[in-house]
XYZ file of C-alpha atoms in Angstrom:
557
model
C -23.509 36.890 7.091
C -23.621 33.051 6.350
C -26.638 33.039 4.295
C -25.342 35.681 1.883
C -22.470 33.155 0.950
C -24.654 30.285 1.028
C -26.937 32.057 -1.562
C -23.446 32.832 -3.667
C -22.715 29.655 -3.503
C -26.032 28.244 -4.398
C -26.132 30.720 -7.240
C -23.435 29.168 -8.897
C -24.580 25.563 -8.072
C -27.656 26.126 -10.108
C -25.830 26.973 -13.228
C -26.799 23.180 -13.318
C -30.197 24.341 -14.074
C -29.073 27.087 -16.411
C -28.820 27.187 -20.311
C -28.588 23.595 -22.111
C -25.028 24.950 -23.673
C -22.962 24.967 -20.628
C -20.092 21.968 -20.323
C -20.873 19.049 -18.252
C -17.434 19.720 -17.005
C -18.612 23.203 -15.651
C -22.155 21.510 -14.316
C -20.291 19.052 -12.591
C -18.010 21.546 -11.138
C -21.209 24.121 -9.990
C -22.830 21.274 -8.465
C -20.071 20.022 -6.386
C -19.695 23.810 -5.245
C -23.081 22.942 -2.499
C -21.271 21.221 0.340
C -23.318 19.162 3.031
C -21.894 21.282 5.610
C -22.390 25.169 3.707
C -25.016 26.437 6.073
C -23.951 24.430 9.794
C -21.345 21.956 9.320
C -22.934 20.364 12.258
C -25.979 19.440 11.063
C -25.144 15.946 10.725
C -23.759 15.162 13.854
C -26.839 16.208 15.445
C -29.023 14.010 12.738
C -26.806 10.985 13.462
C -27.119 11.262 17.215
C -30.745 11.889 17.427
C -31.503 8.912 15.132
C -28.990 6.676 17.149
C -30.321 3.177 18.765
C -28.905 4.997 22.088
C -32.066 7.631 21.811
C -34.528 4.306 21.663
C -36.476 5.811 18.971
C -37.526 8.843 21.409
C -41.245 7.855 22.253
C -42.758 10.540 24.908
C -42.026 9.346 27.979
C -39.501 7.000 27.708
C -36.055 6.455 28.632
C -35.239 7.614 25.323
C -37.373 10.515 25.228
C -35.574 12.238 28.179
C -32.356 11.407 25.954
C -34.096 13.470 23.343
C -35.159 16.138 25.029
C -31.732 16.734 27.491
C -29.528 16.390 24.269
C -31.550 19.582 22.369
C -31.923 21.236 26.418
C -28.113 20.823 26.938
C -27.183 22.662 23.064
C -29.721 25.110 23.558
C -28.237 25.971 26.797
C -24.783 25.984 25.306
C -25.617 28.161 22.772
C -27.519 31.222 25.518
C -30.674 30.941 24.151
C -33.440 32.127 26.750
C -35.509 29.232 28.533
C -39.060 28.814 27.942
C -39.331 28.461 31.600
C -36.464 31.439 33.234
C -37.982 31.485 37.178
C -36.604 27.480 36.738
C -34.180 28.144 34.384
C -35.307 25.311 31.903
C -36.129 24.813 28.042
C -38.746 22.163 29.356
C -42.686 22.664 28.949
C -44.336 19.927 30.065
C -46.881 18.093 27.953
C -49.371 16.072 30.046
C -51.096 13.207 28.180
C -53.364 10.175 29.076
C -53.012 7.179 26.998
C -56.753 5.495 26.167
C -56.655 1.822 26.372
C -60.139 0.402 24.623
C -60.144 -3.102 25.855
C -63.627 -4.281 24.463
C -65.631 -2.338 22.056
C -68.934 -3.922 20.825
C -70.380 -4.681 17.911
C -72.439 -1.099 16.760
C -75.686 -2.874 16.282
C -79.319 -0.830 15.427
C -83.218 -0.848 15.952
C -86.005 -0.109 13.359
C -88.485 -1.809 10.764
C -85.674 -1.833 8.240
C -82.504 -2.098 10.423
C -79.464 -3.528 9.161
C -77.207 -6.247 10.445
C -74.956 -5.416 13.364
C -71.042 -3.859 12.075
C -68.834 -5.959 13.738
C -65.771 -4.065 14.983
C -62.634 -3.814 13.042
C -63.563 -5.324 10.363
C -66.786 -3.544 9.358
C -66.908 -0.312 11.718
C -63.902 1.428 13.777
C -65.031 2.795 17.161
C -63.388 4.487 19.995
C -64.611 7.438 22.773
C -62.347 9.985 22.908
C -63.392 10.639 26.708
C -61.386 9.600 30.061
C -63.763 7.081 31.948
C -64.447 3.649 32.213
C -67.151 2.802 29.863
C -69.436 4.815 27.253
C -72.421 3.302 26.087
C -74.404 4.769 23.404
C -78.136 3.405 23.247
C -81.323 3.984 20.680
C -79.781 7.252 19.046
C -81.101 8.217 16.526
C -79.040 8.420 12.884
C -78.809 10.849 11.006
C -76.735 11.197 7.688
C -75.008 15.180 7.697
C -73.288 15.297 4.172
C -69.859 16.642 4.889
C -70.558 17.204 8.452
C -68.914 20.962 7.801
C -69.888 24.195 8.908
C -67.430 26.625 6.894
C -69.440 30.282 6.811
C -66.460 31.476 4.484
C -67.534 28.987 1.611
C -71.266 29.684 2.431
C -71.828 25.802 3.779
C -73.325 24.385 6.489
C -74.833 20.537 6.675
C -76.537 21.027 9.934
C -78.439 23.860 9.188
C -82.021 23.408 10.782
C -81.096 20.239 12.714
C -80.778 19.693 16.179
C -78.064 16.412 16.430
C -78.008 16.324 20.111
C -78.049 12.959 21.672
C -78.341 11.499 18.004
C -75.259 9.551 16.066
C -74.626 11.460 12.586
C -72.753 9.833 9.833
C -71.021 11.596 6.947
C -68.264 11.493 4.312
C -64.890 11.866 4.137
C -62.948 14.889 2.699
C -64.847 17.928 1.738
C -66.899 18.831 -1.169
C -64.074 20.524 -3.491
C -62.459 17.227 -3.885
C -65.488 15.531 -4.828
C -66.418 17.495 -7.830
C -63.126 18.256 -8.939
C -64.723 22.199 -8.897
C -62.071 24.615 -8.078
C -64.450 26.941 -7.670
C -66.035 24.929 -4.656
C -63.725 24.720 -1.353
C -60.446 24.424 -2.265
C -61.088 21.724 -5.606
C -59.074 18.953 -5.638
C -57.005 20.523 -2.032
C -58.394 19.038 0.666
C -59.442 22.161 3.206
C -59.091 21.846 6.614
C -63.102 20.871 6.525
C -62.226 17.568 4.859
C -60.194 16.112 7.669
C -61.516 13.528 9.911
C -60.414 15.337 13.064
C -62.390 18.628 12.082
C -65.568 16.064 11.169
C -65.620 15.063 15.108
C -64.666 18.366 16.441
C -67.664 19.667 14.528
C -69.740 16.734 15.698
C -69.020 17.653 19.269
C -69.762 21.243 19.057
C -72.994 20.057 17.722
C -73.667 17.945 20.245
C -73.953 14.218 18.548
C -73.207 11.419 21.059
C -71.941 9.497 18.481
C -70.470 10.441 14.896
C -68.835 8.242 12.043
C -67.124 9.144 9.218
C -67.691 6.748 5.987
C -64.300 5.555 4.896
C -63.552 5.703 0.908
C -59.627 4.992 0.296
C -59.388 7.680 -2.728
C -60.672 10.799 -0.204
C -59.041 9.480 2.496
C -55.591 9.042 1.231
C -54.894 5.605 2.820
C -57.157 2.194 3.005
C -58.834 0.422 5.388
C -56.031 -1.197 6.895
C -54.789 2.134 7.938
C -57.871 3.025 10.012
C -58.618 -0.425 11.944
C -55.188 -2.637 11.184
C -52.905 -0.780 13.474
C -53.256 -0.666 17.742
C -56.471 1.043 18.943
C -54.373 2.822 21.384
C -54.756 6.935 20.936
C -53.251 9.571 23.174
C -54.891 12.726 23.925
C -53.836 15.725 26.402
C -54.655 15.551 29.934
C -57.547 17.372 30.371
C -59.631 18.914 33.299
C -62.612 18.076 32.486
C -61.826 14.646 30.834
C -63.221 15.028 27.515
C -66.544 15.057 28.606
C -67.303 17.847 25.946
C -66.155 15.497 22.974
C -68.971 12.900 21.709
C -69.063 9.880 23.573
C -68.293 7.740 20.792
C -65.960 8.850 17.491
C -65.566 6.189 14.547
C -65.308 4.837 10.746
C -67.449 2.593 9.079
C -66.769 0.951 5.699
C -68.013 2.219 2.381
C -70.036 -1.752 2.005
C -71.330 -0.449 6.009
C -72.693 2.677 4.795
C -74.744 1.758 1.716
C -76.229 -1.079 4.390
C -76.766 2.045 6.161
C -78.579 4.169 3.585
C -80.657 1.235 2.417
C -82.771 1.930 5.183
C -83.799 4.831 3.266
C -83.927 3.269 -0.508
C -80.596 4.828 -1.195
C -76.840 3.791 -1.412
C -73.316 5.770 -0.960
C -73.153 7.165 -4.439
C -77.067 8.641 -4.222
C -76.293 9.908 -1.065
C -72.929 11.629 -2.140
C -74.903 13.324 -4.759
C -77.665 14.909 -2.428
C -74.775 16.219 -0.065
C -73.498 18.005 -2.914
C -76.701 19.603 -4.129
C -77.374 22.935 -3.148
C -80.367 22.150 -1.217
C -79.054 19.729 0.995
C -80.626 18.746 4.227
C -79.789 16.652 6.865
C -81.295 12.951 6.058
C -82.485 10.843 9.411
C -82.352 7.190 8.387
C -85.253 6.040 10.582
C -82.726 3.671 12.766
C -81.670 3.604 16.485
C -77.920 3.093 17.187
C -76.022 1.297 20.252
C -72.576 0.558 21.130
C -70.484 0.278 23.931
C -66.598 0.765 24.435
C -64.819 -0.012 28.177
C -61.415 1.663 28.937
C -58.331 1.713 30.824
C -56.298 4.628 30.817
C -53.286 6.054 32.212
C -51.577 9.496 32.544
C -48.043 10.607 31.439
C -46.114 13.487 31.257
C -43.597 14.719 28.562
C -41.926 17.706 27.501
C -41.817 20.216 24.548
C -38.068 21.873 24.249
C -38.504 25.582 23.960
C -35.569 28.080 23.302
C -36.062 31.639 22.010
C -33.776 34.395 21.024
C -35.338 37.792 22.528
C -36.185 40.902 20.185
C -33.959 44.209 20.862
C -37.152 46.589 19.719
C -40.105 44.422 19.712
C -39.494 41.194 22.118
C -43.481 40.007 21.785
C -43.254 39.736 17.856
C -41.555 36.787 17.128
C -41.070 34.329 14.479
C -41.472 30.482 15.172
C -39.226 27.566 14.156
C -40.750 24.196 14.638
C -40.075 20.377 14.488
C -41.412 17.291 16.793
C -38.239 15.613 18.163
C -40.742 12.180 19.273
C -41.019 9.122 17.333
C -42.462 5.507 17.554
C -40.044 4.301 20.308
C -39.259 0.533 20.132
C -41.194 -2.622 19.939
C -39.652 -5.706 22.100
C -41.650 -7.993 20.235
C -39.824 -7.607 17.052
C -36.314 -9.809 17.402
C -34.590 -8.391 14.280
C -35.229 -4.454 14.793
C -36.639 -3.693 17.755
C -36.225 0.189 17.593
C -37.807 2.828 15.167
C -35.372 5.167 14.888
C -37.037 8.067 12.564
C -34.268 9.269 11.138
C -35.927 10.772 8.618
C -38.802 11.053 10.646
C -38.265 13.408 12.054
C -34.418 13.547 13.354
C -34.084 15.276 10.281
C -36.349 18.183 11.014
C -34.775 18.035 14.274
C -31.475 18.734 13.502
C -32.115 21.031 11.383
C -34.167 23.138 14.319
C -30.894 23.022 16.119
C -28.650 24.261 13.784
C -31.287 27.001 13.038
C -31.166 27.941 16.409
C -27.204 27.892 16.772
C -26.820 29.648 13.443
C -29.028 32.777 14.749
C -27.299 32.402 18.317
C -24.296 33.768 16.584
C -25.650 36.589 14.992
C -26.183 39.848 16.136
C -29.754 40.414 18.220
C -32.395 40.512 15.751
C -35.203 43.655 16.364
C -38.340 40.429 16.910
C -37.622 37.335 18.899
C -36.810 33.864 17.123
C -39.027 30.906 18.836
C -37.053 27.587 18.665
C -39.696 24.920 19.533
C -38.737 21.313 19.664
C -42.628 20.180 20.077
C -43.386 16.478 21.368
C -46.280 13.402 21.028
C -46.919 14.539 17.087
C -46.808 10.982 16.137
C -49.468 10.376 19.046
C -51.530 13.076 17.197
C -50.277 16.573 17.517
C -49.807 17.010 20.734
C -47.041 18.505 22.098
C -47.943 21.455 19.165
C -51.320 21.642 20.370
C -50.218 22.253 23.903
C -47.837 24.979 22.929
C -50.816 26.682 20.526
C -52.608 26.224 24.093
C -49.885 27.932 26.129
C -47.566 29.823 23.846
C -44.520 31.196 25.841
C -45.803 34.613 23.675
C -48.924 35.435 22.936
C -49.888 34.143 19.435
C -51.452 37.124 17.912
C -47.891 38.664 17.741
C -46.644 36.020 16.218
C -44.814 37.090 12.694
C -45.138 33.815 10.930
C -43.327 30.269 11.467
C -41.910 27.356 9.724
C -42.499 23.963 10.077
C -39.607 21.160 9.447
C -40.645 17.560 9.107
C -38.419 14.772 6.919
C -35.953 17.173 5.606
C -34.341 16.569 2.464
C -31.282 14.025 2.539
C -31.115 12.823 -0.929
C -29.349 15.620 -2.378
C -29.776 19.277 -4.163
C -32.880 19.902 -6.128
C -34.240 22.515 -8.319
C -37.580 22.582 -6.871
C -38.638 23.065 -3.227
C -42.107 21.345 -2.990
C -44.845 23.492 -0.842
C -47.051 21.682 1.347
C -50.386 23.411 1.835
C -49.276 25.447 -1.488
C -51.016 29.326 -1.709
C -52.577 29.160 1.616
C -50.203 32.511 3.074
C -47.860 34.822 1.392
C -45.290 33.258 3.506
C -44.780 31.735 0.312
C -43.565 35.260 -1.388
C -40.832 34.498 1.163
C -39.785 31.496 -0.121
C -40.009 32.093 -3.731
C -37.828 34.856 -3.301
C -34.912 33.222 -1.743
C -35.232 30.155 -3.542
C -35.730 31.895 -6.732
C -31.828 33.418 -5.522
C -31.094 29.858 -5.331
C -31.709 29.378 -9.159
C -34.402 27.255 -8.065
C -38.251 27.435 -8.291
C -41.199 26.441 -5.917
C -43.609 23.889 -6.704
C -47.322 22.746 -5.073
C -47.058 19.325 -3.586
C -48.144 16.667 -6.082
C -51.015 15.084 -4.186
C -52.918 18.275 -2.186
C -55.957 15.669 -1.623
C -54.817 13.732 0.538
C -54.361 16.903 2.922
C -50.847 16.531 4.510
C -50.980 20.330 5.439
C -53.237 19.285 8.536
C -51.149 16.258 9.798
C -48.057 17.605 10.879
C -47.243 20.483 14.084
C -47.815 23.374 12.193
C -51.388 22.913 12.212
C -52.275 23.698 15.493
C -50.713 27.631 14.748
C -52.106 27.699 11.648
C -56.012 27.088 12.853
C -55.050 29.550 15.825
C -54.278 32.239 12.875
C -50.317 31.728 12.126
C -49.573 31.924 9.024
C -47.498 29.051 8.840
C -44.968 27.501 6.140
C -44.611 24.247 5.481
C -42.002 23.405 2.592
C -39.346 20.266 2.115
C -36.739 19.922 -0.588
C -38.350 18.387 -4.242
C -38.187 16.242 -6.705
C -36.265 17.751 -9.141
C -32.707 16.206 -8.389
C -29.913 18.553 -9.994
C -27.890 15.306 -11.032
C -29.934 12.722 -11.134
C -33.481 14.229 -12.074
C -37.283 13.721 -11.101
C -37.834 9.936 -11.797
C -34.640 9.099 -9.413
C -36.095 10.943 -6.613
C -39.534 9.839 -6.938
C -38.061 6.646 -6.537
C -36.143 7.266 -3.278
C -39.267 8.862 -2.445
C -41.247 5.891 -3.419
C -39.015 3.323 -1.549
C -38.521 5.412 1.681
C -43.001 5.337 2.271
C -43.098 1.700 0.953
C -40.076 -0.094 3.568
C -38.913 2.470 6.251
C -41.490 5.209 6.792
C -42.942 4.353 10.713
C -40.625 1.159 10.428
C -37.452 -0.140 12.356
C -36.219 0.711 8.554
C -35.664 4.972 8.767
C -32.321 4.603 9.996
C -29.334 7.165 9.373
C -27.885 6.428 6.392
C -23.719 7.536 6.049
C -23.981 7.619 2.733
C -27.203 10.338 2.337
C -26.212 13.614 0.456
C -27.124 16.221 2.645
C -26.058 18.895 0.694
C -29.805 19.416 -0.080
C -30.788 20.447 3.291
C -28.091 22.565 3.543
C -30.040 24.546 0.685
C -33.163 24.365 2.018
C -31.707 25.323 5.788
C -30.270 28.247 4.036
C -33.804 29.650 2.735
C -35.454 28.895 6.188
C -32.825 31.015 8.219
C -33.607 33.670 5.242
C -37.027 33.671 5.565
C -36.680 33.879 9.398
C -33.985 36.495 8.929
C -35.752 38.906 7.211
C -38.930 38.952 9.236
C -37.582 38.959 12.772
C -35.731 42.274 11.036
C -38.607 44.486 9.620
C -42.267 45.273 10.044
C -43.685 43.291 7.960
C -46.682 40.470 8.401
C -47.796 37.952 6.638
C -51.230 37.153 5.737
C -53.462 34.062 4.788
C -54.506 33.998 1.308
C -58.030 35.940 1.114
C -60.813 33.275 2.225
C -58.382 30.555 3.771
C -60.330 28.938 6.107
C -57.365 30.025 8.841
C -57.956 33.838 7.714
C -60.725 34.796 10.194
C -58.649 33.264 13.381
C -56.004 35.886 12.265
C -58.217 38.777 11.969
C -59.448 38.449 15.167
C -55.984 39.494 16.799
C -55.598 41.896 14.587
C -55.499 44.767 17.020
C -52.757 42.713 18.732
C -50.103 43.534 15.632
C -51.019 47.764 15.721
C-alpha cells in the first residue's frame, strides 16, 4: 500500500535526525529522498487551484464559494465516493445562516448611588445580541460579577452556585482558573479548557438565564488585544435558526480591563481583588449594587451555503466511521482595497483542503475498508464554526459511532520537520495514533507551544469534540530537518504578522511541500488503521469532552 512506502521512505529521510556521525553528503541525500508528491502527487494542483484569484477567496455564498464547493463535488464524484445526500445524488448539505447587521448600539450606561460613567461602545465596551430581531433593549438589570462564569462538575466548580441570574447582566473573566494560577493541578494549568473560552462564557450565561453577560477583556488570557475584539466589522454570522435565538441572552459583550475596575469600584474593589476572590475556594457570586441598560438595533439577512460531504462505506460495520475534516471557506474579497482585493487563504485553509481531497482519492483507490471513511469539506468556519456545527447537528451518521476524526487546518508547506506539533496536546489517545506512525517517521510529537491561548476550540473540530469525538488536531512543527527551529519560527512568525486573514496568503510556487506529504502520510495511517479494526479511542480521563462520550456509550457495543 502507499503508506507503507511512504513510511520507508520517510524512514530513511530521518537519518537526518539520526546519530551526529553520519556525512552531510548522506543527510543531504536522505533528505532529498521525501518528495512533495510521495503520498498524492496531486496535492498541489488542488492547493494551487483552490487558492486561485478565480475561486474569489471562497466566502459562503458567493460566486466563489459555489466555485469551491463544485470543484471538491465534481473530484469527489470522479473518484465514486458515496453522496452525503444519495435520493439527490449530491455531496451538498446545505448550511443555512443569517448574517446580523448591528447598525446602532448604545452606550451601556448604569443606575445606583455609586454608578459609574456610561462605556461608550467600541472603545470602552463591545456589545452585540446574538438574537434575530430588530432591536434588544436591556433596562435596570441588575449586575452581578460570576468569577469564571463556569459550571464544570468534573473539576468540582461552579460560580453560580446559589444564584438566580435571570433577567440580571453578569460579568466575569476571561479564560479559566488553571491559567490564572499557573496550578496544574487546577483545570487544565496553563491549557486553556474549553471553560475558558468566551463562547462557552455566553453559552453558560444563557443556560442560566442572564439577559445580558460580558466578559472582561485582559490581552495575556485572551490571546489577542483589544483591537481584535472591537477593531474589526461588528458583523457575526450565526445558523438559521427556528426559533431565532430567542434562547441566547439578549445582549453578549466585552468590556475593557480600565471598564471593569470602574465596575468593581462600586463595591470598594478593583480587577486584581476581584480575580483573587474568584479563585478562592469560597467564592460567591458578588452583585455590584448597579442597574444596567443598553440597546442594540439590527438588520439581518438569511443565506444559504453548503458543506461538501463524501464518504467511503464500511464492508462489516457501515455506521462506524472515521471522520476527515477541513473548512474549504475563507474571507472572500474586499472591493474597497485597490491593490489586493481578494483573500485568497492559501494557507488558510486551501491547504487543509487539498489535503482532504487527496485523503479522500488516496482511500478511493484502496480496497473497501471494514468502517466507513467520512470526507467532510465543512463551510462558514471563518464566520464562526459553522458549517462544523451544522454537521455535529445533522451528521450523515450518527455520532456516537463515530471512531475518531482528524482535523486539517494550515497544513505544513515549509518543508519536512522532525516534530509534528499537537494542538489540544493529551486530550484523547488519538494521540497513541500519531506517535506511533510518526515515531516510524523518525520523528517525534510535540505539545503546541502556547496551549493558553486555546486554539483547540477555534477551529471545526470542536463542534465533534464537545459532542464526544475524540478528535485530532495536529500540523507539521517547528523542527525543520535542514534548516532547524529558529528558521521556521520565523516563517511562522512572518506568515501571522503580513498574510494570515490578509490579501497576503497567496500560493507560493516556490513552498516545499514535501512536509505535508509526511504529515498526509500519518493522517491516512491513522485513518487506515481504525476504519480496519475494533478499536476506539477515548478522551483522556476527566477531559471536559469525556462525559459527552460516555453517554453514547451503548451506541459502540
Amino acid at each position: 500500500m502507499k503508506y507503507v512506502i511512504l513510511g520507508a521512505l520517510s524512514l530513511s529521510v530521518l537519518a537526518a535526525c539520526g546519530p551526529a556521525n553520519e556525512s552531510n553528503k548522506e543527510t543531504d541525500k536522505a533528505v532529498a529522498d521525501i518528495q512533495d508528491s510521495a503520498f498524492n502527487p496531486n496535492y498541489r494542483d488542488y492547493l494551487k487551484t483552490l487558492s486561485s484569484d478565480e475561486f474569489e477567496g471562497r466566502a459562503p455564498a458567493s460566486a466563489g464559494g459555489e466555485k469551491t464547493v463544485s470543484f471538491i463535488e465534481n473530484n469527489f464524484r470522479e473518484w465514486g465516493l458515496k453522496p452525503y445526500d444519495q435520493e439527490n445524488d449530491s455531496y451538498r448539505q446545505p448550511v443555512p445562516l443569517v448574517k446580523l447587521m448591528p447598525y446602532k448600539v448604545s452606550s451601556l450606561s448604569f443606575d445606583g448611588e455609586s454608578a459609574p460613567e456610561s462605556m461608550k461602545y467600541r472603545t470602552e465596551m463591545m456589545a452585540w445580541t446574538p438574537r434575530v430581531v430588530d432591536e434588544v433593549k436591556v433596562e435596570n438589570s441588575d449586575v452581578v460579577f460570576v468569577g469564571y462564569g463556569i459550571v464544570a462538575p468534573e473539576y468540582d466548580w461552579n460560580d453560580y452556585e446559589g444564584l438566580d441570574v435571570e433577567g440580571k447582566t453578569v460579568v466575569m473573566l476571561v479564560n479559566d482558573p488553571g491559567y490564572a494560577t499557573g496550578d496544574p493541578e487546577l483545570f487544565n494549568g496553563n491549557a486553556m479548557t474549553y471553560y475558558g473560552r468566551w463562547t462557552y462564557k455566553f453559552e453558560e450565561a444563557a443556560r442560566q438565564g442572564a439577559e445580558a453577560a460580558f466578559v472582561v477583556h485582559e490581552t495575556g488570557p485572551a490571546g489577542y488585544g483589544w483591537g481584535v475584539v472591537a477593531g474589526g466589522s461588528p458583523v457575526r454570522f450565526d445558523l438559521k435558526r427556528e426559533n431565532k435565538n430567542m434562547d441566547r441572552s439578549a445582549i453578549e459583550g466585552w468590556i475593557t480591563e480600565e471598564s471593569a475596575n470602574s465596575l468593581f469600584a462600586t463595591v470598594g474593589k478593583d480587577l486584581e481583588q476581584m480575580r483573587e476572590l474568584a479563585l478562592s475556594g469560597e467564592f460567591k457570586p458578588q452583585p455590584l449594587n448597579i442597574e444596567a441598560s443598553l440597546t442594540v438595533q439590527n438588520k439581518f439577512e438569511y443565506l444559504d451555503t453548503n458543506n461538501v460531504i463524501g464518504y467511503i462505506e464500511g464492508s462489516k460495520y457501515p455506521e462506524e466511521h472515521v471522520i476527515y475534516m477541513a473548512h474549504h471557506d475563507h474571507l472572500g474579497t474586499d472591493p474597497v482595497r485597490e491593490d489586493d482585493p481578494i483573500y485568497n487563504g492559501a494557507q488558510d485553509n486551501a491547504s487543509g483542503t487539498a489535503a482532504l481531497m487527496a485523503m479522500a482519492e488516496q482511500f478511493a483507490k484502496d480496497p473497501q475498508p471494514e468502517r466507513s471513511i467520512v470526507f467532510a469539506a465543512v463551510g462558514a468556519e471563518e464566520s464562526g464554526l459553522l458549517g462544523s456545527d451544522w454537521y455535529a447537528s445533522h451528521p450523515m451518521l450518527p455520532l456516537g459511532k463515530a471512531v475518531g476524526g482528524i482535523n486539517m487546518d494550515v497544513m505544513n508547506v515549509y518543508g519536512p520537520m522532525k516534530d509534528m506539533v499537537v494542538v489540544g496536546y493529551g486530550n484523547s489517545s488519538m494521540e497513541d495514533y500519531l506517535k506511533r506512525y510518526v515515531k516510524a517517521q523518525d520523528r517525534y510529537v510535540a505539545p503546541e507551544p502556547t496551549p493558553e491561548v486555546g486554539s483547540f476550540y477555534r477551529s471545526d473540530h470542536f463542534n465533534l469534540a464537545k459532542r464526544g469525538v475524540p478528535m485530532l488536531y495536529a500540523k507539521g512543527g517547528n523542527d525543520h530537518v535542514e534548516k532547524g527551529r529558529e528558521w521556521t519560527e520565523e516563517q511562522r512568525a512572518i506568515f501571522n504578522r503580513d498574510a494570515y486573514h490578509k490579501p497576503a496568503d497567496e500560493f507560493d510556487e516556490n513552498w516545499d511541500l514535501r512536509g505535508v506529504q509526511q504529515d498526509m502520510s500519518v493522517f491516512y495511517s491513522i485513518g487506515n488503521e481504525l476504519a480496519n479494526s475494533r478499536e476506539w479511542p477515548q478522551w483522556a480521563p476527566g477531559n471536559e469532552f469525556e462525559a459527552a462520550r460516555k453517554a453514547t456509550e451503548d451506541m459502540r457495543k
